[in-house]
Structure formats: structure tokens, C-alpha cells
Amino acid sequence: MIEEFAMAIRQLSLKKLRTLFILLGIAIGVVTVVAVVSFGENLRINAIEEIPKSRDLTLIEASPGLREDGLVLISDSKVEEIQEYGKVACPYVKDAYVSPSGTYFELFGVQDDYRTANELELAEGSWFDSDQNQIVLGSDLREKLE
């Protein structure tokens, strides 16, 4: 065994350029594997951190629907039924309209907690009081009406 080790050292010293290339290839291979594994781990961590921030994965919208026996509305009993699966943040009513001038817009009848559930921020003005009938215009409707 000692003879084989001595012969290997002798061959490495005689072929220095080949030895250098072999060591360089091993080093580049190890660095590449470590870099790819680190990159993949960072992508996984970033994806896990972004999931709670995405409302598409944490917000469920329930809408009225049609059945053979007619229209199924979302009543208080339906809201209670949905609450069995989780917290109902804010029921709302949505409808679409077209103005006489041909402008299409949607209206949402919401409660005060709609703003916090959807992380809305006002550009100007103030949010409505929950005990009064008031409106908050979205930026797109405000631009259309100006």
C-alpha cells in the first residue's frame, strides 16, 4: 500500500499540469454544487415567505349561484355555514352598472372590516363610518368620473 501511494505521488509530481487541471475541475465542481444548492434553498425560503402575503391563497370569495331550482343567494344561514370552515372576514354585495354615457363600473356594498381584510389604503379622503350610508370611490372610477 505504501508503494502504491509513493507511485501516485511520483506520478502527480511528474504530471503537474494534469494534476492542476484535475484539482481545478474538482474545485469548480464542488463550488458549482454548493452554489446551486444554496440558490435552490433561497428560492424555497422566499416562496414560503411569500405565501402568507398572497391574498389569492388566503382569501376565499363565495358568490351566489344558480341551481336547477333557481338562484341561490348568500343569506345569513349561508354565511354561518361558511363560517364552519373558517373566519368570515367581511361579507359584501357586488353589482355592475353602465352609466347613460356608456361608462361601465362595479359597486361593492361592504362593511367597515372590508378595508383591513383586503389591505386597502386610501389615496385621499377618509374611510366611511359603518353606521352611515357613504361611498368610497376607487381610483379607476374617480378617473372615469372626472
mmCIF file of C-alpha atoms in Angstrom, residues 5-144:
data_model
loop_
_atom_site.group_PDB
_atom_site.id
_atom_site.type_symbol
_atom_site.label_atom_id
_atom_site.label_comp_id
_atom_site.label_asym_id
_atom_site.label_seq_id
_atom_site.Cartn_x
_atom_site.Cartn_y
_atom_site.Cartn_z
ATOM 1 C CA PHE A 5 0.884 5.764 -2.513
ATOM 2 C CA ALA A 6 4.530 6.630 -3.358
ATOM 3 C CA MET A 7 3.909 5.823 -7.028
ATOM 4 C CA ALA A 8 0.796 8.055 -7.050
ATOM 5 C CA ILE A 9 2.737 10.958 -5.534
ATOM 6 C CA ARG A 10 5.531 10.460 -8.061
ATOM 7 C CA GLN A 11 3.060 10.471 -10.981
ATOM 8 C CA LEU A 12 1.399 13.634 -9.650
ATOM 9 C CA SER A 13 4.746 15.417 -9.354
ATOM 10 C CA LEU A 14 5.771 14.370 -12.884
ATOM 11 C CA LYS A 15 2.483 15.495 -14.460
ATOM 12 C CA LYS A 16 1.979 18.839 -12.710
ATOM 13 C CA LEU A 17 -0.265 20.440 -15.351
ATOM 14 C CA ARG A 18 -2.622 17.462 -15.424
ATOM 15 C CA THR A 19 -2.742 17.471 -11.609
ATOM 16 C CA LEU A 20 -3.501 21.202 -11.586
ATOM 17 C CA PHE A 21 -6.378 20.725 -14.055
ATOM 18 C CA ILE A 22 -7.785 17.822 -12.042
ATOM 19 C CA LEU A 23 -7.706 19.832 -8.804
ATOM 20 C CA LEU A 24 -9.183 22.844 -10.588
ATOM 21 C CA GLY A 25 -12.017 20.697 -12.023
ATOM 22 C CA ILE A 26 -12.797 19.218 -8.612
ATOM 23 C CA ALA A 27 -12.845 22.685 -7.003
ATOM 24 C CA ILE A 28 -15.116 24.134 -9.720
ATOM 25 C CA GLY A 29 -17.467 21.135 -9.412
ATOM 26 C CA VAL A 30 -17.754 21.468 -5.634
ATOM 27 C CA VAL A 31 -18.322 25.238 -5.832
ATOM 28 C CA THR A 32 -20.992 24.741 -8.522
ATOM 29 C CA VAL A 33 -22.868 22.134 -6.491
ATOM 30 C CA VAL A 34 -22.790 24.328 -3.375
ATOM 31 C CA ALA A 35 -23.970 27.368 -5.367
ATOM 32 C CA VAL A 36 -26.869 25.507 -6.997
ATOM 33 C CA VAL A 37 -27.995 24.002 -3.678
ATOM 34 C CA SER A 38 -27.796 27.429 -1.978
ATOM 35 C CA PHE A 39 -29.747 29.067 -4.808
ATOM 36 C CA GLY A 40 -32.467 26.407 -4.612
ATOM 37 C CA GLU A 41 -32.713 26.723 -0.835
ATOM 38 C CA ASN A 42 -33.024 30.533 -1.082
ATOM 39 C CA LEU A 43 -35.809 30.149 -3.674
ATOM 40 C CA ARG A 44 -37.648 27.740 -1.375
ATOM 41 C CA ILE A 45 -37.341 30.091 1.621
ATOM 42 C CA ASN A 46 -38.533 33.102 -0.419
ATOM 43 C CA ALA A 47 -41.511 31.142 -1.760
ATOM 44 C CA ILE A 48 -42.524 30.055 1.748
ATOM 45 C CA GLU A 49 -42.285 33.661 2.985
ATOM 46 C CA GLU A 50 -44.421 34.968 0.087
ATOM 47 C CA ILE A 51 -47.308 32.501 0.504
ATOM 48 C CA PRO A 52 -48.897 34.241 3.535
ATOM 49 C CA LYS A 53 -48.595 37.604 1.758
ATOM 50 C CA SER A 54 -50.587 36.377 -1.254
ATOM 51 C CA ARG A 55 -54.293 37.024 -0.718
ATOM 52 C CA ASP A 56 -55.091 34.657 -3.581
ATOM 53 C CA LEU A 57 -54.087 31.766 -1.328
ATOM 54 C CA THR A 58 -55.633 33.044 1.907
ATOM 55 C CA LEU A 59 -58.849 34.718 0.705
ATOM 56 C CA ILE A 60 -61.870 32.778 -0.482
ATOM 57 C CA GLU A 61 -64.750 34.568 -2.156
ATOM 58 C CA ALA A 62 -68.203 32.980 -2.108
ATOM 59 C CA SER A 63 -70.742 34.168 -4.672
ATOM 60 C CA PRO A 64 -74.415 33.473 -5.305
ATOM 61 C CA GLY A 65 -75.049 30.772 -7.855
ATOM 62 C CA LEU A 66 -77.683 29.049 -9.942
ATOM 63 C CA ARG A 67 -79.181 25.627 -9.344
ATOM 64 C CA GLU A 68 -81.932 23.740 -11.103
ATOM 65 C CA ASP A 69 -84.463 25.122 -8.618
ATOM 66 C CA GLY A 70 -83.369 28.755 -9.059
ATOM 67 C CA LEU A 71 -80.959 31.346 -7.733
ATOM 68 C CA VAL A 72 -79.033 30.561 -4.531
ATOM 69 C CA LEU A 73 -78.320 33.728 -2.571
ATOM 70 C CA ILE A 74 -75.813 34.119 0.224
ATOM 71 C CA SER A 75 -78.031 34.578 3.242
ATOM 72 C CA ASP A 76 -77.117 34.765 6.919
ATOM 73 C CA SER A 77 -77.555 30.994 7.148
ATOM 74 C CA LYS A 78 -75.091 30.513 4.263
ATOM 75 C CA VAL A 79 -72.588 32.819 5.981
ATOM 76 C CA GLU A 80 -72.948 30.733 9.163
ATOM 77 C CA GLU A 81 -72.436 27.567 7.112
ATOM 78 C CA ILE A 82 -69.279 29.012 5.538
ATOM 79 C CA GLN A 83 -68.013 30.043 8.993
ATOM 80 C CA GLU A 84 -67.714 26.352 9.877
ATOM 81 C CA TYR A 85 -64.671 26.239 7.557
ATOM 82 C CA GLY A 86 -63.003 29.396 8.867
ATOM 83 C CA LYS A 87 -63.458 33.034 9.771
ATOM 84 C CA VAL A 88 -65.694 35.112 7.524
ATOM 85 C CA ALA A 89 -63.840 38.374 7.292
ATOM 86 C CA CYS A 90 -66.308 40.575 5.501
ATOM 87 C CA PRO A 91 -69.422 39.738 3.563
ATOM 88 C CA TYR A 92 -70.121 42.177 0.725
ATOM 89 C CA VAL A 93 -72.517 42.752 -2.148
ATOM 90 C CA LYS A 94 -71.208 43.380 -5.659
ATOM 91 C CA ASP A 95 -73.064 44.695 -8.700
ATOM 92 C CA ALA A 96 -72.099 46.164 -12.076
ATOM 93 C CA TYR A 97 -73.638 49.179 -13.797
ATOM 94 C CA VAL A 98 -73.377 51.099 -17.038
ATOM 95 C CA SER A 99 -73.930 54.850 -16.886
ATOM 96 C CA PRO A 100 -76.021 56.691 -19.515
ATOM 97 C CA SER A 101 -72.772 57.832 -21.128
ATOM 98 C CA GLY A 102 -71.654 54.192 -21.524
ATOM 99 C CA THR A 103 -69.196 54.031 -18.621
ATOM 100 C CA TYR A 104 -69.014 50.574 -17.024
ATOM 101 C CA PHE A 105 -68.305 50.328 -13.298
ATOM 102 C CA GLU A 106 -68.725 47.918 -10.413
ATOM 103 C CA LEU A 107 -70.072 48.751 -6.967
ATOM 104 C CA PHE A 108 -69.298 46.893 -3.764
ATOM 105 C CA GLY A 109 -71.559 47.145 -0.725
ATOM 106 C CA VAL A 110 -69.108 46.459 2.083
ATOM 107 C CA GLN A 111 -68.747 46.656 5.827
ATOM 108 C CA ASP A 112 -66.027 48.536 7.663
ATOM 109 C CA ASP A 113 -63.749 45.491 8.034
ATOM 110 C CA TYR A 114 -63.505 45.072 4.218
ATOM 111 C CA ARG A 115 -60.633 47.564 4.211
ATOM 112 C CA THR A 116 -58.495 45.586 6.663
ATOM 113 C CA ALA A 117 -59.312 42.204 5.094
ATOM 114 C CA ASN A 118 -58.221 43.441 1.653
ATOM 115 C CA GLU A 119 -55.372 45.670 2.897
ATOM 116 C CA LEU A 120 -56.762 48.775 1.190
ATOM 117 C CA GLU A 121 -55.163 52.189 1.564
ATOM 118 C CA LEU A 122 -56.853 55.475 0.743
ATOM 119 C CA ALA A 123 -55.123 57.892 -1.617
ATOM 120 C CA GLU A 124 -57.048 60.781 -0.088
ATOM 121 C CA GLY A 125 -60.143 61.417 1.995
ATOM 122 C CA SER A 126 -61.341 59.188 4.774
ATOM 123 C CA TRP A 127 -62.928 55.770 5.123
ATOM 124 C CA PHE A 128 -66.673 55.679 5.761
ATOM 125 C CA ASP A 129 -68.375 55.313 9.133
ATOM 126 C CA SER A 130 -70.055 51.939 9.480
ATOM 127 C CA ASP A 131 -73.364 53.376 10.770
ATOM 128 C CA GLN A 132 -73.972 55.681 7.780
ATOM 129 C CA ASN A 133 -74.588 55.186 4.065
ATOM 130 C CA GLN A 134 -71.453 56.594 2.455
ATOM 131 C CA ILE A 135 -69.274 55.696 -0.527
ATOM 132 C CA VAL A 136 -65.577 55.402 -1.230
ATOM 133 C CA LEU A 137 -64.574 55.726 -4.886
ATOM 134 C CA GLY A 138 -61.869 53.543 -6.363
ATOM 135 C CA SER A 139 -59.129 55.289 -8.298
ATOM 136 C CA ASP A 140 -60.364 53.944 -11.651
ATOM 137 C CA LEU A 141 -63.940 55.166 -11.106
ATOM 138 C CA ARG A 142 -62.697 58.519 -9.850
ATOM 139 C CA GLU A 143 -60.686 58.956 -13.049
ATOM 140 C CA LYS A 144 -63.695 57.991 -15.199
#
